[in-house]
Amino acid sequence: MANETVTDSLEAVLTRIEGKIDSLEKRIDERFDQVDKRFDKIEERLTKVRCSQRLSGKCS
């Protein structure tokens, strides 16, 4: 009976750890998505600047 209790306790602890890891992974993914969006905005701005600097005013 004592071993069963220890096993159940370990399983509960490992389940909590797994849940925390999953939560952290989700938060990290969300942060990287935010960074990607910021880089996209920067890239768009740079493209606009390059286009405006061209003599022909055309952007390819």
PDB file of C-alpha atoms in Angstrom:
ATOM      1  CA  MET A   1       0.000   0.000   0.000  1.00  0.00           C
ATOM      2  CA  ALA A   2       2.828   2.399   0.826  1.00  0.00           C
ATOM      3  CA  ASN A   3       4.454   1.817  -2.560  1.00  0.00           C
ATOM      4  CA  GLU A   4       1.166   2.484  -4.269  1.00  0.00           C
ATOM      5  CA  THR A   5       0.861   5.816  -2.456  1.00  0.00           C
ATOM      6  CA  VAL A   6       4.400   6.810  -3.408  1.00  0.00           C
ATOM      7  CA  THR A   7       3.736   5.813  -7.001  1.00  0.00           C
ATOM      8  CA  ASP A   8       0.533   7.835  -7.047  1.00  0.00           C
ATOM      9  CA  SER A   9       2.345  10.817  -5.528  1.00  0.00           C
ATOM     10  CA  LEU A  10       5.137  10.602  -8.093  1.00  0.00           C
ATOM     11  CA  GLU A  11       2.618  10.362 -10.890  1.00  0.00           C
ATOM     12  CA  ALA A  12       0.823  13.449  -9.602  1.00  0.00           C
ATOM     13  CA  VAL A  13       4.080  15.397  -9.342  1.00  0.00           C
ATOM     14  CA  LEU A  14       5.181  14.342 -12.817  1.00  0.00           C
ATOM     15  CA  THR A  15       1.779  15.295 -14.215  1.00  0.00           C
ATOM     16  CA  ARG A  16       2.077  18.755 -12.671  1.00  0.00           C
ATOM     17  CA  ILE A  17       5.602  19.157 -14.056  1.00  0.00           C
ATOM     18  CA  GLU A  18       4.400  18.094 -17.493  1.00  0.00           C
ATOM     19  CA  GLY A  19       1.583  20.632 -17.308  1.00  0.00           C
ATOM     20  CA  LYS A  20       3.989  23.399 -16.363  1.00  0.00           C
ATOM     21  CA  ILE A  21       6.339  22.472 -19.201  1.00  0.00           C
ATOM     22  CA  ASP A  22       3.433  22.519 -21.665  1.00  0.00           C
ATOM     23  CA  SER A  23       2.371  25.928 -20.362  1.00  0.00           C
ATOM     24  CA  LEU A  24       5.887  27.333 -20.684  1.00  0.00           C
ATOM     25  CA  GLU A  25       6.223  25.910 -24.185  1.00  0.00           C
ATOM     26  CA  LYS A  26       2.982  27.629 -25.197  1.00  0.00           C
ATOM     27  CA  ARG A  27       4.158  30.958 -23.759  1.00  0.00           C
ATOM     28  CA  ILE A  28       7.507  30.679 -25.557  1.00  0.00           C
ATOM     29  CA  ASP A  29       5.743  29.922 -28.846  1.00  0.00           C
ATOM     30  CA  GLU A  30       3.512  32.973 -28.362  1.00  0.00           C
ATOM     31  CA  ARG A  31       6.527  35.180 -27.672  1.00  0.00           C
ATOM     32  CA  PHE A  32       8.323  33.953 -30.791  1.00  0.00           C
ATOM     33  CA  ASP A  33       5.175  34.645 -32.812  1.00  0.00           C
ATOM     34  CA  GLN A  34       5.187  38.216 -31.467  1.00  0.00           C
ATOM     35  CA  VAL A  35       8.857  38.629 -32.391  1.00  0.00           C
ATOM     36  CA  ASP A  36       8.160  37.275 -35.885  1.00  0.00           C
ATOM     37  CA  LYS A  37       5.368  39.825 -36.334  1.00  0.00           C
ATOM     38  CA  ARG A  38       7.681  42.630 -35.255  1.00  0.00           C
ATOM     39  CA  PHE A  39      10.334  41.527 -37.738  1.00  0.00           C
ATOM     40  CA  ASP A  40       7.686  41.419 -40.464  1.00  0.00           C
ATOM     41  CA  LYS A  41       6.718  45.017 -39.658  1.00  0.00           C
ATOM     42  CA  ILE A  42      10.366  46.095 -39.746  1.00  0.00           C
ATOM     43  CA  GLU A  43      10.837  44.332 -43.065  1.00  0.00           C
ATOM     44  CA  GLU A  44       7.764  46.092 -44.489  1.00  0.00           C
ATOM     45  CA  ARG A  45       9.083  49.470 -43.353  1.00  0.00           C
ATOM     46  CA  LEU A  46      12.499  48.806 -44.871  1.00  0.00           C
ATOM     47  CA  THR A  47      10.872  47.833 -48.142  1.00  0.00           C
ATOM     48  CA  LYS A  48       8.891  51.088 -48.173  1.00  0.00           C
ATOM     49  CA  VAL A  49      12.037  53.099 -47.458  1.00  0.00           C
ATOM     50  CA  ARG A  50      13.940  51.335 -50.240  1.00  0.00           C
ATOM     51  CA  CYS A  51      11.089  51.923 -52.656  1.00  0.00           C
ATOM     52  CA  SER A  52      10.892  55.602 -51.839  1.00  0.00           C
ATOM     53  CA  GLN A  53      14.641  55.988 -52.292  1.00  0.00           C
ATOM     54  CA  ARG A  54      14.643  54.603 -55.812  1.00  0.00           C
ATOM     55  CA  LEU A  55      14.705  57.212 -58.550  1.00  0.00           C
ATOM     56  CA  SER A  56      12.029  55.488 -60.575  1.00  0.00           C
ATOM     57  CA  GLY A  57       9.734  55.143 -57.606  1.00  0.00           C
ATOM     58  CA  LYS A  58       8.955  51.590 -58.643  1.00  0.00           C
ATOM     59  CA  CYS A  59       9.391  48.684 -56.309  1.00  0.00           C
ATOM     60  CA  SER A  60      10.010  45.146 -57.432  1.00  0.00           C
TER      61      SER A  60
END
